[in-house]
mmCIF file with all atom_site columns, C-alpha atoms in Angstrom:
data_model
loop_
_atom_site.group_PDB
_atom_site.id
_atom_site.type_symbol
_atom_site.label_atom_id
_atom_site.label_alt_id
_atom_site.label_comp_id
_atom_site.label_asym_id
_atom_site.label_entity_id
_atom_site.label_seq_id
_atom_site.pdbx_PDB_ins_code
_atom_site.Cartn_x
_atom_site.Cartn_y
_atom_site.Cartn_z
_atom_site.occupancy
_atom_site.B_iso_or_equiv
_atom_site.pdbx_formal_charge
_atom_site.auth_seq_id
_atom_site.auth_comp_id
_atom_site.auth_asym_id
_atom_site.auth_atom_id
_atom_site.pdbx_PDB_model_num
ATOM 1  C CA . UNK N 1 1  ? 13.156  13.859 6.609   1.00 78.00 ? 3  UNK N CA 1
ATOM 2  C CA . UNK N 1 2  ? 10.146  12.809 5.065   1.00 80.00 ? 4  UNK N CA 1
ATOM 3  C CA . UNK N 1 3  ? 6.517   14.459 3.907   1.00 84.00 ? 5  UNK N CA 1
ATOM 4  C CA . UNK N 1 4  ? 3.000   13.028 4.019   1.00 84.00 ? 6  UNK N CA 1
ATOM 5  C CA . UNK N 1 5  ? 1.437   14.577 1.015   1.00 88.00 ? 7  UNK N CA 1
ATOM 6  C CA . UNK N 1 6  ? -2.514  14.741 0.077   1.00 87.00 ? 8  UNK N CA 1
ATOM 7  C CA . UNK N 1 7  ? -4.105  14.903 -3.121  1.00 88.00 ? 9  UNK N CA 1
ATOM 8  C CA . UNK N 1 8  ? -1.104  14.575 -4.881  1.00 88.00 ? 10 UNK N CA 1
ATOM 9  C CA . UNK N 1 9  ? -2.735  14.235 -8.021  1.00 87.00 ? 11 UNK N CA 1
ATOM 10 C CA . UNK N 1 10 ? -4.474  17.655 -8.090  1.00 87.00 ? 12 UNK N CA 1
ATOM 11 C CA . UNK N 1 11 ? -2.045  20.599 -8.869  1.00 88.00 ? 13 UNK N CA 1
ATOM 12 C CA . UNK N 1 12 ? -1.260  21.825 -5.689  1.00 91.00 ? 14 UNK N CA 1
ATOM 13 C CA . UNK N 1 13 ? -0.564  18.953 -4.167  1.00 90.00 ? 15 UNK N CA 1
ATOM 14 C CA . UNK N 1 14 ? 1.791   17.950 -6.978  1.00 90.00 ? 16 UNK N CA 1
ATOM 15 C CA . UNK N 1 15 ? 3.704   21.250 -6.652  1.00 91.00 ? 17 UNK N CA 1
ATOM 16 C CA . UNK N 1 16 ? 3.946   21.245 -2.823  1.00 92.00 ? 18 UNK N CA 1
ATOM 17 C CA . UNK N 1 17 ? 5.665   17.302 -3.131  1.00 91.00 ? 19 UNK N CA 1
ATOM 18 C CA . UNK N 1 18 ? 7.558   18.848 -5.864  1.00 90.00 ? 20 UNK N CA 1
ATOM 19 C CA . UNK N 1 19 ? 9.052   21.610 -3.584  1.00 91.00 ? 21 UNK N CA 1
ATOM 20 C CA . UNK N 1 20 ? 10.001  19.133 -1.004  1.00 91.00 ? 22 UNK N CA 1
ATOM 21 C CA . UNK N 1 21 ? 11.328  16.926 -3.426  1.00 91.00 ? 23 UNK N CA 1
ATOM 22 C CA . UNK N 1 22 ? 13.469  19.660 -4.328  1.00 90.00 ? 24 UNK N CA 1
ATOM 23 C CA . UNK N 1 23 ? 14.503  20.243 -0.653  1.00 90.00 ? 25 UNK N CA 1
ATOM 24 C CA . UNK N 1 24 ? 15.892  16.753 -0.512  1.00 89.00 ? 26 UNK N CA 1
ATOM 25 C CA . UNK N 1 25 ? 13.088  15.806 1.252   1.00 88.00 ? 27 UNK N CA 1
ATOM 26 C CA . UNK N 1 26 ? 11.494  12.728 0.801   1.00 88.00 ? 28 UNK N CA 1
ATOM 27 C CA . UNK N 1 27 ? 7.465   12.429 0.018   1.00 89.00 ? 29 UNK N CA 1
ATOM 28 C CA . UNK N 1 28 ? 4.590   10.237 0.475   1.00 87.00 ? 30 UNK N CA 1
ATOM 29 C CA . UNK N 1 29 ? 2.275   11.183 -1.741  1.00 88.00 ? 31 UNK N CA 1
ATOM 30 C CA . UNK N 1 30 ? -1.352  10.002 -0.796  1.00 87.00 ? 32 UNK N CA 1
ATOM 31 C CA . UNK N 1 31 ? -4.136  10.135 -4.009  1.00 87.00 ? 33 UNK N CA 1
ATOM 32 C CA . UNK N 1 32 ? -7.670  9.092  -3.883  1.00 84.00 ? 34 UNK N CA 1
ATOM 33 C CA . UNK N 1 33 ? -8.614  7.628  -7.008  1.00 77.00 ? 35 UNK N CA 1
ATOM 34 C CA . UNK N 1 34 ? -6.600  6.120  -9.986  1.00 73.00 ? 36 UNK N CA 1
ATOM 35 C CA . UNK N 1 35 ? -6.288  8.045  -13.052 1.00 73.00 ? 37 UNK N CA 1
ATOM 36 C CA . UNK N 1 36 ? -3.556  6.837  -15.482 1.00 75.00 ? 38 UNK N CA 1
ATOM 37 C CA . UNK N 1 37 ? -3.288  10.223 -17.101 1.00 81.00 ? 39 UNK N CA 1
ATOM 38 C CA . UNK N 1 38 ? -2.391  12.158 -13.707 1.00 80.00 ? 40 UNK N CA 1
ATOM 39 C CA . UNK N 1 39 ? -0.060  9.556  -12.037 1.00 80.00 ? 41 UNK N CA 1
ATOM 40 C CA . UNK N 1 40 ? 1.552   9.763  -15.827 1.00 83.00 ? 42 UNK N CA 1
ATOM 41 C CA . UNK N 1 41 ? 2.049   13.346 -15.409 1.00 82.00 ? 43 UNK N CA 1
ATOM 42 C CA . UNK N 1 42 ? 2.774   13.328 -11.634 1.00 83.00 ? 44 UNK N CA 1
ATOM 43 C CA . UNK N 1 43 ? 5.592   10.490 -12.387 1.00 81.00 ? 45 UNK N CA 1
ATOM 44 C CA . UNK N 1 44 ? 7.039   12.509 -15.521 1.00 83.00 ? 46 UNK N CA 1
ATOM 45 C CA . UNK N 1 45 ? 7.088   15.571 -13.596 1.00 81.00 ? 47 UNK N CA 1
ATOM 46 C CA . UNK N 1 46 ? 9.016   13.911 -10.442 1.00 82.00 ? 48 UNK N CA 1
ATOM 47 C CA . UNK N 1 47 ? 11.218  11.186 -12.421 1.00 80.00 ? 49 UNK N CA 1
ATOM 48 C CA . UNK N 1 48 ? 14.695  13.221 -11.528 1.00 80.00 ? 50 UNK N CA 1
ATOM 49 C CA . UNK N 1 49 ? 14.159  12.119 -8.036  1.00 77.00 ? 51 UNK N CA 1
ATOM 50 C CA . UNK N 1 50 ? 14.371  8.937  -8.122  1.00 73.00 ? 52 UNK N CA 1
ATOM 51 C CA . UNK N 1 51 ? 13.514  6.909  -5.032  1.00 75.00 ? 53 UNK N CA 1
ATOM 52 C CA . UNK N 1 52 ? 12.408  9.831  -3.004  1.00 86.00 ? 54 UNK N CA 1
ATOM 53 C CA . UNK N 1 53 ? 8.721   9.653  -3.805  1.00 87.00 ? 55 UNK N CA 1
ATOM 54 C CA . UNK N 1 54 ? 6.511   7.052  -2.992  1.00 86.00 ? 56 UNK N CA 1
ATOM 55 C CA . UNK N 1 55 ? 2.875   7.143  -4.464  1.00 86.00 ? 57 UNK N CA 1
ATOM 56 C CA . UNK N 1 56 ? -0.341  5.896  -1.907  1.00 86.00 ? 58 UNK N CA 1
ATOM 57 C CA . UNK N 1 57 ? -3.498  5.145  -2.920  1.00 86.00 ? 59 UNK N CA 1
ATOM 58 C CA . UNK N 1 58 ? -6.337  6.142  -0.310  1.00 85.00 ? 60 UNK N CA 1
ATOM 59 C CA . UNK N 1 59 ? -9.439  7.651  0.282   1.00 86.00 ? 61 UNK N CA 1
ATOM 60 C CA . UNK N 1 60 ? -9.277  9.778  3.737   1.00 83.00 ? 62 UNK N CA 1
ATOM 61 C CA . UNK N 1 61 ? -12.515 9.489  4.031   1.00 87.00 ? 63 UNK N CA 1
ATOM 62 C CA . UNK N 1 62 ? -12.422 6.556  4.719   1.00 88.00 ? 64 UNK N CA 1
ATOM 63 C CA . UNK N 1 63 ? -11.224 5.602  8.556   1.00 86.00 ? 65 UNK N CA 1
ATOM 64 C CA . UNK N 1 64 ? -9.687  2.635  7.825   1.00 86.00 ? 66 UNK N CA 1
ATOM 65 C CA . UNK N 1 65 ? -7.775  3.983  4.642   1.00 82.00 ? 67 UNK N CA 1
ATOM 66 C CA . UNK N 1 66 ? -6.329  6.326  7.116   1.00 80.00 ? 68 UNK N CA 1
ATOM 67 C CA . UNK N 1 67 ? -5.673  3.706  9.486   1.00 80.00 ? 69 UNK N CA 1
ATOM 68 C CA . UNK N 1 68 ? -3.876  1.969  6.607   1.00 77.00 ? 70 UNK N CA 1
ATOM 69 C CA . UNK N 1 69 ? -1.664  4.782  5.718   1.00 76.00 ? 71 UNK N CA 1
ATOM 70 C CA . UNK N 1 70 ? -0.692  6.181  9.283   1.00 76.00 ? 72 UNK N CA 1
ATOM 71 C CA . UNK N 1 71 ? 0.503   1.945  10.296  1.00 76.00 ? 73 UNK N CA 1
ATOM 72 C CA . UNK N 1 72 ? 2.018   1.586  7.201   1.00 75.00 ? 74 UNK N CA 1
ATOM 73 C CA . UNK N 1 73 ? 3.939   4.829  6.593   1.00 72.00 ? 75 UNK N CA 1
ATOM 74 C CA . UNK N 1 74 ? 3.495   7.567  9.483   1.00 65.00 ? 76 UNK N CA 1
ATOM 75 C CA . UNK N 1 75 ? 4.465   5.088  12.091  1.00 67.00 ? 77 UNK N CA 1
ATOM 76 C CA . UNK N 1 76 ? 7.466   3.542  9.719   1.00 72.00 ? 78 UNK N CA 1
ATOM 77 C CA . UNK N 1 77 ? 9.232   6.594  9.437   1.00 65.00 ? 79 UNK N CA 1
ATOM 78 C CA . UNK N 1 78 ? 7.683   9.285  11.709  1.00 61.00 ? 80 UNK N CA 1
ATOM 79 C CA . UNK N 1 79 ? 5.883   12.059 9.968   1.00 55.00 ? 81 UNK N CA 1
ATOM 80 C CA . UNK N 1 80 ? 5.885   15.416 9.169   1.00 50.00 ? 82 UNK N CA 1
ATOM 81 C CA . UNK N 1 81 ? 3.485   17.984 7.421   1.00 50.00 ? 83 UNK N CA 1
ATOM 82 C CA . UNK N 1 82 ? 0.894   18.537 5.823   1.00 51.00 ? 84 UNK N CA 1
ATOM 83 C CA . UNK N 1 83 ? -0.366  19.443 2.406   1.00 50.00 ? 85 UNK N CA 1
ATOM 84 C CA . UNK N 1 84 ? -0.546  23.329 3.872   1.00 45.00 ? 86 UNK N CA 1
ATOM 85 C CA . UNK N 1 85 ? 3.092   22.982 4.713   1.00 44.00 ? 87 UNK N CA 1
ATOM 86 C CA . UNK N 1 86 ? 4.061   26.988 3.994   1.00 47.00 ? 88 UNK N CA 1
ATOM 87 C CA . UNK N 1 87 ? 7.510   27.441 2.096   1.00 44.00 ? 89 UNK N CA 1
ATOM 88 C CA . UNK N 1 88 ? 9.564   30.591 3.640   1.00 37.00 ? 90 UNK N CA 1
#
């Protein structure tokens, strides 16, 4: 199984890919802009799983970013929830 993930680098985002992560689940983690310092910490904080998070750059608010992400990704391996995914 696999997660789409936005805003990654903010903390909720990082602790909802985290969770999954933990649930064997694998994550796509979409980020809109490039900070060296949070995809530092978001890498440090995810290194155990290795291989079962892969990091996007995109701006949704951009159409064709989203068009980008949803031919390259969504479509490649069928997706999955949300950054409001609720953990039960």
């Amino acid at each position: 199984m696999r997660a789409l993930v936005t805003g990654i680098s903010g903390d909720l985002g990082l602790s909802i890919a985290k969770k999954l992560l933990q649930k064997n689940i694998d994550v796509i983690g979409v980020y809109r802009t490039e900070d060296g310092q949070r995809m530092k910490r978001i890498r440090q904080q995810t290194n155990t799983f290795d291989g079962k998070l892969k990091l996007i750059q995109v701006d949704l608010a951009i159409l064709e970013d989203i068009k980008k992400v949803i031919d390259k990704e969504v479509q490649k391996y069928g997706i999955l929830c949300s950054r409001y995914y609720r953990f039960y």
